[in-house]
Coordinates of C-alpha atoms and ligand atoms in Angstrom, one line a residue:
X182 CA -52.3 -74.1 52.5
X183 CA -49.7 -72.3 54.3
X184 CA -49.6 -68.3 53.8
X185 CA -46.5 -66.3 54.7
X186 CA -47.8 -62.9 55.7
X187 CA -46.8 -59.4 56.4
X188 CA -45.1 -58.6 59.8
X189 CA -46.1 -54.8 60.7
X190 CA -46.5 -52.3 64.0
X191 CA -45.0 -55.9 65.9
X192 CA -47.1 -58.7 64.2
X193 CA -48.0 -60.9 61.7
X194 CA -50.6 -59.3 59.4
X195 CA -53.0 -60.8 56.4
X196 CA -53.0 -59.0 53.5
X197 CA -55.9 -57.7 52.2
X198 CA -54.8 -57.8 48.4
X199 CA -56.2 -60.7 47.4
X200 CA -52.7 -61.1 45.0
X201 CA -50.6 -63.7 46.0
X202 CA -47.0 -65.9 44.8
X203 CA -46.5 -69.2 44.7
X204 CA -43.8 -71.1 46.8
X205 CA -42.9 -73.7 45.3
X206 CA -40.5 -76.6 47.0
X207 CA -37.6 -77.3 43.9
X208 CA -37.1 -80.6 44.7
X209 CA -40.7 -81.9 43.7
X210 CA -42.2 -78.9 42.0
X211 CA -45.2 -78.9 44.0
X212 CA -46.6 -75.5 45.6
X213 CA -45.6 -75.5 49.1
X214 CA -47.3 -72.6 50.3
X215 CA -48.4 -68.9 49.1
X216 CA -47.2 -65.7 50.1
X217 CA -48.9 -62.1 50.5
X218 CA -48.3 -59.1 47.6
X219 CA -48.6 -56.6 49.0
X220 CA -50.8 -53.0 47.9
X221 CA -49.0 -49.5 48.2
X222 CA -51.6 -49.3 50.7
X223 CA -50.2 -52.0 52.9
X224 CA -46.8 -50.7 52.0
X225 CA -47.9 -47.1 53.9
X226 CA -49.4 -48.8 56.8
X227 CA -45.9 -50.6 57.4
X228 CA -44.2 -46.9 56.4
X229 CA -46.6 -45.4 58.8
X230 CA -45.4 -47.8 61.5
X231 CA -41.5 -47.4 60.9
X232 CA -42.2 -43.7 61.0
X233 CA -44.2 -43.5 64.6
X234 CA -41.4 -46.2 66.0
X235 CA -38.3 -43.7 64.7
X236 CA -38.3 -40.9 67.6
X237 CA -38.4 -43.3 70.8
X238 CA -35.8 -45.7 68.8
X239 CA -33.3 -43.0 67.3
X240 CA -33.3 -41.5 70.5
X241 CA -32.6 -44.8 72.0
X242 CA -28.8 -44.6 73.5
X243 CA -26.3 -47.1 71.1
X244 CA -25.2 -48.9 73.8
X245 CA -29.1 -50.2 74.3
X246 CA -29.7 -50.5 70.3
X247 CA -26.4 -53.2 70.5
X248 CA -28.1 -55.1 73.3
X249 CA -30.7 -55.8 70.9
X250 CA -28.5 -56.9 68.4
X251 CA -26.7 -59.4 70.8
X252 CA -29.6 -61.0 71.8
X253 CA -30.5 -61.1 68.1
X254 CA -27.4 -62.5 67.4
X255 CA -28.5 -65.4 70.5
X256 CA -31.3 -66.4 68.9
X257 CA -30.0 -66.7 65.8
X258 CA -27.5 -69.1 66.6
X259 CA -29.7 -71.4 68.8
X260 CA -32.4 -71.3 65.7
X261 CA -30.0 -71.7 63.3
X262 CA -30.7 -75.7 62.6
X263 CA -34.9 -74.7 62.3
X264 CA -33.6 -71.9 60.1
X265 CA -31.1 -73.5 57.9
X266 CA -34.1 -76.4 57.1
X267 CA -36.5 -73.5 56.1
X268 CA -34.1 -71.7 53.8
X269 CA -33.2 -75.1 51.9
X270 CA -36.9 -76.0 52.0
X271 CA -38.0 -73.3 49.4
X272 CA -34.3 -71.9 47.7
X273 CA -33.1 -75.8 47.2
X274 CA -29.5 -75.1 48.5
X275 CA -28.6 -78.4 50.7
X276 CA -28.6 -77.5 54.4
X277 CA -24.8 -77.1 54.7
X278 CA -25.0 -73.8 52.5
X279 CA -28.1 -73.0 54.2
X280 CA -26.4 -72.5 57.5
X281 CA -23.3 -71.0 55.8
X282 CA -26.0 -68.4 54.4
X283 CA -27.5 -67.9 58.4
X284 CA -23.6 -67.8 59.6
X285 CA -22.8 -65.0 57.4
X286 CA -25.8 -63.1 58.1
X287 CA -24.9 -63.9 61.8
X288 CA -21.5 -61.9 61.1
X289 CA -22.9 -58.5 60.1
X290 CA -25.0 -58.6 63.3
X291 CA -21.9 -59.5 65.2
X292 CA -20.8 -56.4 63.3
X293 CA -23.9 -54.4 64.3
X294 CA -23.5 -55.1 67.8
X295 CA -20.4 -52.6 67.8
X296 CA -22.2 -49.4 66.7
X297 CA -21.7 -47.6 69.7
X298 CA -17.5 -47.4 68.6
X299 CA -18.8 -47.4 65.1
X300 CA -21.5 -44.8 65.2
X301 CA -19.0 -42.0 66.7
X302 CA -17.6 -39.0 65.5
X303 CA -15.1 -36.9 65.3
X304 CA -13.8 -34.0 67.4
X305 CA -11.4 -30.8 67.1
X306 CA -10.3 -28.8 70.0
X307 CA -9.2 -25.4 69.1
X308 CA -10.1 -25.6 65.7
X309 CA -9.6 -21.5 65.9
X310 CA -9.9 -18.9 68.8
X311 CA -12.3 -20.7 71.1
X312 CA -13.5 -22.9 68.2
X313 CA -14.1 -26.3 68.3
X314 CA -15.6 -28.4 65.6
X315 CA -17.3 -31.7 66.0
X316 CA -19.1 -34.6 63.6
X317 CA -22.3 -36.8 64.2
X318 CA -23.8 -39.6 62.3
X319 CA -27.4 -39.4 62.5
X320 CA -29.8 -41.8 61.5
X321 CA -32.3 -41.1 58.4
X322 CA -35.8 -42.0 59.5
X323 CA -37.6 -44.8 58.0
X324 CA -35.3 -46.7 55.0
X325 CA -36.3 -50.2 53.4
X326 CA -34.4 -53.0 51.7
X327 CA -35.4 -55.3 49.0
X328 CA -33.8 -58.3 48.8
X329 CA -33.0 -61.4 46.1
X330 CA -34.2 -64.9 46.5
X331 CA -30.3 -66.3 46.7
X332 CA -29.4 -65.7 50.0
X333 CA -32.6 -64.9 51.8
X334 CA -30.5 -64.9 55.3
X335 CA -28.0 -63.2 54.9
X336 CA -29.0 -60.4 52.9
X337 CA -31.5 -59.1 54.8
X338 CA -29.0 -58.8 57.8
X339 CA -26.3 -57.0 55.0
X340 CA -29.5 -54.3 55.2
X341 CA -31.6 -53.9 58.3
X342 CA -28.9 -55.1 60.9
X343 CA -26.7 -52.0 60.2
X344 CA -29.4 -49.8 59.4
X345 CA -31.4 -50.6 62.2
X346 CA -28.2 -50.3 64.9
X347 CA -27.2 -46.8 63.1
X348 CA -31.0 -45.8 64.5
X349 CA -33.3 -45.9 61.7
X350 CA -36.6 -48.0 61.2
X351 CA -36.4 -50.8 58.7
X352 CA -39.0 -51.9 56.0
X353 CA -38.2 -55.0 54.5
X354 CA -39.0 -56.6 51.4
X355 CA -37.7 -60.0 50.9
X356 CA -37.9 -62.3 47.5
X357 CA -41.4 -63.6 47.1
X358 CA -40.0 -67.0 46.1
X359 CA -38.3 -67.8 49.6
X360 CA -40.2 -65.2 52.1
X361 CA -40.5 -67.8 55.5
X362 CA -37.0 -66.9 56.4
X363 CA -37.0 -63.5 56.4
X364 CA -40.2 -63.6 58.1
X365 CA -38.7 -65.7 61.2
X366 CA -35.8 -63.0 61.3
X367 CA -37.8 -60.7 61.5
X368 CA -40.0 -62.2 64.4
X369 CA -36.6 -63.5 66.2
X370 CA -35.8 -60.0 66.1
X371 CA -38.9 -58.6 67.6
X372 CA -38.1 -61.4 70.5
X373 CA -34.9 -59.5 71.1
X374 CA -36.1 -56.6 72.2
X375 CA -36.6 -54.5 69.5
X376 CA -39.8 -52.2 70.0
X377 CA -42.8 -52.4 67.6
X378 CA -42.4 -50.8 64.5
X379 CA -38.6 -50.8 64.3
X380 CA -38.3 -53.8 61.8
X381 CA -41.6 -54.3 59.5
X382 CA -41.9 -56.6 56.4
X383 CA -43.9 -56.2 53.4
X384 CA -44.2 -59.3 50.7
X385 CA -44.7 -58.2 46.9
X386 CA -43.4 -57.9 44.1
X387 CA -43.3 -54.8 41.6
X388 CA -45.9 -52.6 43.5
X389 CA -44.7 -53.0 46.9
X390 CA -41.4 -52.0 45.3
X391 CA -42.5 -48.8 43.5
X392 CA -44.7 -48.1 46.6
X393 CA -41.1 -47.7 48.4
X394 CA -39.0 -46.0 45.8
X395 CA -42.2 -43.3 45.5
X396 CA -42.8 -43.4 49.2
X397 CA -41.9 -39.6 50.5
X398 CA -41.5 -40.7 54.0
X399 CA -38.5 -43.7 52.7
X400 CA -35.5 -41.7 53.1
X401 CA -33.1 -44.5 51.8
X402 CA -32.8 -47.9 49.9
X403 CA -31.1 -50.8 49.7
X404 CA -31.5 -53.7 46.7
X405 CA -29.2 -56.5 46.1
X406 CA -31.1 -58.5 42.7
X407 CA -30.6 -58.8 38.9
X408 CA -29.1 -55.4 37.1
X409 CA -31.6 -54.3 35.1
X410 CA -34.2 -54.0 38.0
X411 CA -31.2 -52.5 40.5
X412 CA -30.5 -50.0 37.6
X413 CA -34.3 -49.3 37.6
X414 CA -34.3 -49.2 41.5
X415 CA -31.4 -46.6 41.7
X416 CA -32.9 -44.1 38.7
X417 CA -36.6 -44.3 40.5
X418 CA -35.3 -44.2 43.9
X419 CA -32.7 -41.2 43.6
X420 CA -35.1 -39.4 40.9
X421 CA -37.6 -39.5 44.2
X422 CA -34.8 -38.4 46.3
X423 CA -34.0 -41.1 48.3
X424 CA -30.5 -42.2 48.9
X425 CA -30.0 -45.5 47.2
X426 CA -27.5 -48.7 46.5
X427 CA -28.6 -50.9 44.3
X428 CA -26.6 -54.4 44.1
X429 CA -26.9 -56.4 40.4
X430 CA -26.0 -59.3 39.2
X431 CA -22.0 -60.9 38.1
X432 CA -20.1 -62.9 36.0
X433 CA -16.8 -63.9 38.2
X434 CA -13.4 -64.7 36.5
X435 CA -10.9 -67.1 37.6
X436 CA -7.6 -66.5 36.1
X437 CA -5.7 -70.0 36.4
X438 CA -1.9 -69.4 36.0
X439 CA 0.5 -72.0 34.7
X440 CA 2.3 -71.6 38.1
X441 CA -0.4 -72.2 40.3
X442 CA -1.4 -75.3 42.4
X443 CA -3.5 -77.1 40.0
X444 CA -5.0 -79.5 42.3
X445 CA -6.0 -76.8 44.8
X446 CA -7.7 -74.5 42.2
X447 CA -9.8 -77.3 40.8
X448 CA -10.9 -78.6 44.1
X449 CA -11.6 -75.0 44.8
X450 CA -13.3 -73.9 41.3
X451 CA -15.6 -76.8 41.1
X452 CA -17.4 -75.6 44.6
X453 CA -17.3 -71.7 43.7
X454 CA -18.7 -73.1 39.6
X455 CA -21.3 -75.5 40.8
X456 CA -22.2 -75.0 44.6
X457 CA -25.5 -73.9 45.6
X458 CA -26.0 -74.5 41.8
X459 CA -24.4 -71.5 40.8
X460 CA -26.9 -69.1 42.1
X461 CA -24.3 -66.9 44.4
X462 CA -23.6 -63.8 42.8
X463 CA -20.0 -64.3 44.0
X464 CA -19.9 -67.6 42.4
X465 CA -17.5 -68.5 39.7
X466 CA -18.6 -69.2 36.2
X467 CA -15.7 -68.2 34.1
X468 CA -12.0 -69.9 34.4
X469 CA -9.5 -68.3 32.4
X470 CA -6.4 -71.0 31.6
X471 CA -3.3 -69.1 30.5
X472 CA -1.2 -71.0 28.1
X473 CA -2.3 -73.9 26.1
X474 CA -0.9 -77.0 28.6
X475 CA -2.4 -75.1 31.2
X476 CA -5.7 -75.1 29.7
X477 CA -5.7 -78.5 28.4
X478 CA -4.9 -79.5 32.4
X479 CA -7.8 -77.9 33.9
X480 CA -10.3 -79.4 31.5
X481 CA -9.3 -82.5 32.0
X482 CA -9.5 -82.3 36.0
X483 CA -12.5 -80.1 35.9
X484 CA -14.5 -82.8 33.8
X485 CA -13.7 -85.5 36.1
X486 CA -14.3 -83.2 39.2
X487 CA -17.7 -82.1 37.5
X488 CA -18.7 -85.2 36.8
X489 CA -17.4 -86.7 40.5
X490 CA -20.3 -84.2 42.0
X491 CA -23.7 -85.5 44.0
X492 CA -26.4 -83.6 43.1
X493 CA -29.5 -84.4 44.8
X494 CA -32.9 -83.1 47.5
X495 CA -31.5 -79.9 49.6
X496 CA -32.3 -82.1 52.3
X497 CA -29.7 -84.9 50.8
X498 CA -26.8 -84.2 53.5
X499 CA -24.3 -86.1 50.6
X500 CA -25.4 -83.8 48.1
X501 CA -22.8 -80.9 47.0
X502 CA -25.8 -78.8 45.0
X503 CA -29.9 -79.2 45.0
X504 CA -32.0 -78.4 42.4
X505 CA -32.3 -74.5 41.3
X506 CA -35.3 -71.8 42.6
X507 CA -37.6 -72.4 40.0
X508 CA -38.7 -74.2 36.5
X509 CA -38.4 -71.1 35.5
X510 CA -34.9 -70.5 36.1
X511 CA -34.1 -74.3 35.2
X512 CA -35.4 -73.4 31.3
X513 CA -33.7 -70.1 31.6
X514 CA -30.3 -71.8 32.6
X515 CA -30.8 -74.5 30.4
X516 CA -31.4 -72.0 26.9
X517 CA -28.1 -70.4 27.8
X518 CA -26.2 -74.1 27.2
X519 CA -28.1 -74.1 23.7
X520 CA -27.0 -70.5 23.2
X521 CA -23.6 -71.9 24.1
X522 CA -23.5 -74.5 21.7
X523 CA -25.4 -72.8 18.8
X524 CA -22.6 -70.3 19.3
X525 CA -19.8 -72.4 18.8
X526 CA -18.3 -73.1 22.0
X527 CA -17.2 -76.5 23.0
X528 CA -20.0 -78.4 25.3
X529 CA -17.8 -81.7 26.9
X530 CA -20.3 -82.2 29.8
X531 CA -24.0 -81.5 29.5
X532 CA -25.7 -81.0 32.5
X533 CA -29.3 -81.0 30.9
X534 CA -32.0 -83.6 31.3
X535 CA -30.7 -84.1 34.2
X536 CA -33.5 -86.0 36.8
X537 CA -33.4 -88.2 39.8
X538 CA -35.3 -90.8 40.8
X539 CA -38.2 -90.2 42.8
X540 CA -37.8 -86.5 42.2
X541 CA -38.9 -85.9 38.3
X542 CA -40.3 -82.7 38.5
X543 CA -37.5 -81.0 40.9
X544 CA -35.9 -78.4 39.2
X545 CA -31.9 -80.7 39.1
X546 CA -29.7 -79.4 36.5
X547 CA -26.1 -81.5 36.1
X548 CA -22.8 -79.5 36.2
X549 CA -22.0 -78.4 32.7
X550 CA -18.8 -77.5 31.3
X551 CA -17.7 -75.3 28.1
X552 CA -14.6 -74.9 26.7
X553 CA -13.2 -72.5 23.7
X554 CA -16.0 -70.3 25.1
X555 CA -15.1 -66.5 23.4
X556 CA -15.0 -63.1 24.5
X557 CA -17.6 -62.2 21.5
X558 CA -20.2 -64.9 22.8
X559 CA -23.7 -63.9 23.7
X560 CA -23.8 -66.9 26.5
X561 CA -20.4 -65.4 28.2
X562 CA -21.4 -61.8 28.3
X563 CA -24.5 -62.2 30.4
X564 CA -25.1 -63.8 33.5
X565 CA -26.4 -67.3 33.4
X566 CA -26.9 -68.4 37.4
X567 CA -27.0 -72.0 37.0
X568 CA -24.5 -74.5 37.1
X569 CA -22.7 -74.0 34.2
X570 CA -18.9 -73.2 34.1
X571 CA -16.9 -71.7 30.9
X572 CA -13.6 -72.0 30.0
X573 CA -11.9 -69.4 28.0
X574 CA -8.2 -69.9 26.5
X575 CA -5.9 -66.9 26.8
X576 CA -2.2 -66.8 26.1
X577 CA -0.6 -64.5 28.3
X578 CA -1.7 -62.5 32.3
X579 CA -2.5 -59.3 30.4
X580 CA -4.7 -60.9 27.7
X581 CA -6.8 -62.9 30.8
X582 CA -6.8 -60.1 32.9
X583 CA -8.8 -57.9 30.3
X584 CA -12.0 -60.3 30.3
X585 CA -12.6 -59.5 33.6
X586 CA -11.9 -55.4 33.0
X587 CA -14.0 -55.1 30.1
X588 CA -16.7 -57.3 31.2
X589 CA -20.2 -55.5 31.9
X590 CA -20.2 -57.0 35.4
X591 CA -17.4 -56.5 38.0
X592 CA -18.7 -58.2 41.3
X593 CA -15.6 -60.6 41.7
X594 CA -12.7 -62.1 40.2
X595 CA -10.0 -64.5 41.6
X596 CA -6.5 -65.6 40.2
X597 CA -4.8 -68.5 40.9
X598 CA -1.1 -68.0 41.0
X599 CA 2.5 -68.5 43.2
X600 CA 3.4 -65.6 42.1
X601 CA 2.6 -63.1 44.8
X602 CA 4.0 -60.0 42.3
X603 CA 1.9 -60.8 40.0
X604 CA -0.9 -61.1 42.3
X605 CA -0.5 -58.0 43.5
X606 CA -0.2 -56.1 40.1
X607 CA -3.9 -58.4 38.8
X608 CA -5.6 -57.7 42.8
X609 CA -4.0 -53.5 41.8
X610 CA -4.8 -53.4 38.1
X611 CA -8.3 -54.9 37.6
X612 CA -11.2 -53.1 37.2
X613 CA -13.3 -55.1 39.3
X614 CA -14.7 -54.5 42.6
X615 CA -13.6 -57.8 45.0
X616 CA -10.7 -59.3 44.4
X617 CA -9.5 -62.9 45.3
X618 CA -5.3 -64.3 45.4
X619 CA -5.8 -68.2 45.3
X620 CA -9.4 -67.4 47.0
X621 CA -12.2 -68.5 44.9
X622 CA -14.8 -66.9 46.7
X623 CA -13.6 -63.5 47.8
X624 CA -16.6 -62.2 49.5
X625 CA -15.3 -59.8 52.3
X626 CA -16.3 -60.4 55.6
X627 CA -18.7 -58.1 57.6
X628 CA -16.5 -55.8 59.0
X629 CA -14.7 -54.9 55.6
X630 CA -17.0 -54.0 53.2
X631 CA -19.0 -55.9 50.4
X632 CA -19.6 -54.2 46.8
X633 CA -18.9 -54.8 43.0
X634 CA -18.6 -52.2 39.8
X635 CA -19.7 -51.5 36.5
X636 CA -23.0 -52.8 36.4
X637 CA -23.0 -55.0 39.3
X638 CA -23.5 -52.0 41.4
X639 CA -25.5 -48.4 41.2
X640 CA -24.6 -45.8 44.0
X641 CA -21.3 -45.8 45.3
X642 CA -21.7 -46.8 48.7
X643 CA -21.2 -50.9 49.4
X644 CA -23.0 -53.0 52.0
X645 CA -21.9 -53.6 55.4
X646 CA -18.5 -52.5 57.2
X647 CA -18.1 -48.9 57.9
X648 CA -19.5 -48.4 54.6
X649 CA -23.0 -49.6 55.6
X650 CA -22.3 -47.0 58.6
X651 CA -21.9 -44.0 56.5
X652 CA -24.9 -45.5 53.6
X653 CA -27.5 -45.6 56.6
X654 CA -26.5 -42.4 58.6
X655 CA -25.9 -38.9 57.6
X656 CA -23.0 -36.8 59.3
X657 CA -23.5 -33.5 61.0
X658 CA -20.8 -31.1 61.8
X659 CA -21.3 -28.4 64.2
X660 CA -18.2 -25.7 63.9
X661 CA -18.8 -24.1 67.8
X662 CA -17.5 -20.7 69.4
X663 CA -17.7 -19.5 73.1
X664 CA -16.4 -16.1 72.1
X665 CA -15.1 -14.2 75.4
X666 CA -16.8 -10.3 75.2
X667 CA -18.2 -8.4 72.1
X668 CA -16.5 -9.7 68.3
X669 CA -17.3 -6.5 67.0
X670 CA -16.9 -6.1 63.2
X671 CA -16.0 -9.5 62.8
X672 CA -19.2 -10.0 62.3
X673 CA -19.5 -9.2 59.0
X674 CA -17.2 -11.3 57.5
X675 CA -16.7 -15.1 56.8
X676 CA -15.4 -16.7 59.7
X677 CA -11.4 -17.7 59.5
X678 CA -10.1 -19.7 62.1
X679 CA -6.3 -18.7 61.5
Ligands
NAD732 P1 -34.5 -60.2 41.0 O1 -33.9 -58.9 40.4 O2 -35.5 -61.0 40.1 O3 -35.3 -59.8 42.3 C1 -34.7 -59.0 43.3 C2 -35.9 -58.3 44.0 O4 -36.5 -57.4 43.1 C3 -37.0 -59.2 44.6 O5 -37.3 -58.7 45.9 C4 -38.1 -59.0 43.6 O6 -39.4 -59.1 44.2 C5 -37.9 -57.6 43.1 N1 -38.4 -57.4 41.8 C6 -38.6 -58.3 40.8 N2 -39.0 -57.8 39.7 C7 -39.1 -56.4 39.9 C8 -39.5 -55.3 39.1 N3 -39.9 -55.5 37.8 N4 -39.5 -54.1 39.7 C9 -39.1 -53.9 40.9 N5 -38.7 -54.9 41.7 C10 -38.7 -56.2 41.2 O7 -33.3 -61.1 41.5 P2 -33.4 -62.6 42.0 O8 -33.6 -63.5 40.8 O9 -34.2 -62.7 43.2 O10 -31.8 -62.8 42.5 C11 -30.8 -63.1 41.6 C12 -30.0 -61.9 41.1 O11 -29.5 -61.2 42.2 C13 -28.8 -62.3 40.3 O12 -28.7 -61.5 39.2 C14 -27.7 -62.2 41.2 O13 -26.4 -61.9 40.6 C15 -28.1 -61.0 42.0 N6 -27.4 -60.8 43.2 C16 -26.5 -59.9 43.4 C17 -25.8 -59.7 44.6 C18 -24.8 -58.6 44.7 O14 -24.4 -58.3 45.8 N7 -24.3 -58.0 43.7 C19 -26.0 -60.6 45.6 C20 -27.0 -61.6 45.5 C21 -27.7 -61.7 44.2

């Protein structure tokens, strides 16, 4: 069977632990191949590696670090069809996402590729007498990200692309249930140019993570997975003194105004509810209809939208969704309709039981669709992941617009409106950290900045744009003097520059 290994020092390596994960293929069930857990004594060696590679590559000029990163971004682009078919082959997303998932991790190298402007800092002149003062970002030495099985492309890239461009050395630890991917970036990467040691990768699960948050030489940390694990990631990492961000999971609103383009917003909604299966953490599982007619509308067209979908093999090119990750995650999705119902809210299209033909055992799950879902509700406060969309009825903007504020997550939200004043006052007001005007799927692209609140995020910096700069580089600021002659007894006070 096939094994996905480690990638350390330059090269694929076996690991030695004996543990291993299964990859399974969603759309028959069947093991596909196994992957490597790692020990926190493979974790070191790859530590030990980053560490040896960080002199010769911090010191290497920015200018030589972007070449690197456009060759990277080459190879990307003319492997993204072998790529795309790997990604679908063990996530189950149909191959049109799958590429959308390369493209977007293809954008933040793009981004990368301008750390040389990006990387600079700032200068004074005559600060005071003869004084100048002038900032540096430096790199931090060896960091590592851990990544979730949803978008195993472009994830990654959100991580090691910017932190590897800023100067540091990168260990990365990808989902165990879809490693291949990750494990050709990395080796594309390695093609580019990049010098042994600057990019490693680890498999594992919970040890190979608590060997990096303990590790003393891992000076920073990125995770992007479910909330309680991030929340465990940023307490162990920061207690170890690391700098961390630690991404968690969502559960987007939609706020569908009686004024907005009701055809546009369904069309839009049913691909944010339902595509990829609902497994994007920017996805939308929560429409809120203000006003009764309004309400009544969207049901109506989201049922026969819902219903209108294809769902069938990731490799189905007439599909709209595949099957989800894992049997796992298909019984997990599948309780939260039964919590749904048992709680009251009103199930008009079950997607359970859902199978197709010559595929019994793939992990399908039909769109589902609740309305009359409330605030109170067990299955709308926590994140299902599947493809399962709720409706919630308010009556007015401000009584819509406080389900997203007080939820527990705050990754994104959208509204649906022609009101651009209103618009702006929701985009201003809500306490949510990415915000979407008639865009279902606000994810920002790489050169703003990606990040959620409450507990969709720990640590305050977000992932890529100049914020991904300032996470993976620390700033230095030297205050200089070229004093003419003897300063006398100014030496014994605290410098003023007036
Ligand atoms: P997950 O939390 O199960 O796994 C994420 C990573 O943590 C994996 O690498 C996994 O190996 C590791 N891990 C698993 N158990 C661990 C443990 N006990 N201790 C330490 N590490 C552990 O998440 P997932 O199922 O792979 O991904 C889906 C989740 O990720 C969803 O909640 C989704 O909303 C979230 N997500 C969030 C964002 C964001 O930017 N906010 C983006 C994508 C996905």
């Amino acid at each position: 069977m096939r094994e996905v290994n480690h990638f350390i020092g330059g090269q694929q390596v076996t690991g030695k632990s004996g543990r291993f994960g299964d990859i399974y293929n969603p759309n028959t069930g069947d093991i596909q191949a196994r992957v490597q857990l790692a020990t926190e004594a493979e974790v070191a060696a790859a530590v030990e590696n980053a560490q040896a590679a960080f002199p010769a590559w911090s010191n290497t000029n920015p200018q030589r670090r972007a070449r690197v990163m456009f060759e990277f971004k080459r190879l990307l682009e003319a492997n993204m069809d072998e790529l795309a078919e790997l990604l679908s082959s063990e996530h189950g997303k149909v191959v049109a996402d799958s590429r959308g998932d390369v493209q977007r991790g293809i954008d933040v190298v793009e981004f990368a590729c301008g750390i040389p402007h990006l990387q600079k800092g700032e200068y004074t002149e005559g600060a005071g007498p003869g004084i100048d003062v002038y900032s540096m970002r430096q790199p931090l030495g060896v960091v590592a990200g851990i990544t979730p099985f949803n978008f195993p492309a472009m994830i990654p890239c959100w991580m090691f692309a910017v932190a590897i461009a800023c100067g540091n050395t990168f260990i990365l630890k990808p989902s165990e249930k879809d490693p291949s991917v990750p494990l050709r970036l990395v080796e594309l990467f390695h093609e580019a140019g990049a010098p042994d040691g600057v990019l490693n990768m680890v498999n594992g699960d919970k040890e190979s993570v608590d060997a990096l948050l303990t590790h003393p030489d891992v000076k920073a940390l990125s995770f992007v997975g479910s909330s309680d694990i991030a929340q465990y990631v940023y307490a162990t990492g920061t207690a170890h003194g690391k700098r961390v961000q630690a991404m968690g999971g969502a559960k987007n609103h939609g706020i569908i105004m009686p004024d907005c383009n009701m055809e546009q917003a369904v069309k839009d909604i049913v691909g944010a509810a339902y595509g990829s299966a609902g497994e994007r953490c920017m996805a939308l599982p929560v429409a809120v209809t203000v006003g009764q007619k309004t309400g009544d509308e969207f049901v109506e067209r989201m049922m026969d939208a819902a219903r209108g979908l294809t769902i069938g093999t990731s490799t189905d090119p007439d599909a709209h969704y595949g099957p989800v990750v894992s049997a796992a995650h298909k019984a997990k999705v599948e309780s939260y309709i039964q919590m749904g119902v048992d709680e009251g809210a009103d199930l008009v299209l079950d997607g359970r039981g859902h199978t197709l033909q010559g595929h019994e055992k793939g992990y399908f799950i039909g769109p589902s669709l609740f309305d009359n879902v409330k605030p109170h509700m067990q299955s709308y406060k926590e994140e299902i992941f599947g493809p399962v969309l709720q409706v919630v009825r308010a009556d007015s903007l401000e009584e819509a617009a406080a389900l997203p504020s007080n939820h527990q997550y705050g990754n994104g939200v959208a509204i649906f409106t022609s009101n651009g004043r209103a618009a702006r006052e929701f985009a201003a007001q809500v306490n949510v950290g990415m915000v979407g005007v008639n865009v279902p799927i606000p994810v920002p692209v790489s050169y703003h900045t990606f990040g959620g609140w409450k507990r969709s995020a720990f640590g305050d910096t977000n992932q890529h744009g100049p914020e991904g700069v300032r996470f993976w580089s620390k700033i230095k600021t030297v205050t200089q003097r070229w004093p003419e002659g003897d300063i006398g007894d100014q030496a014994f006070i605290i410098p003023t520059m007036g």
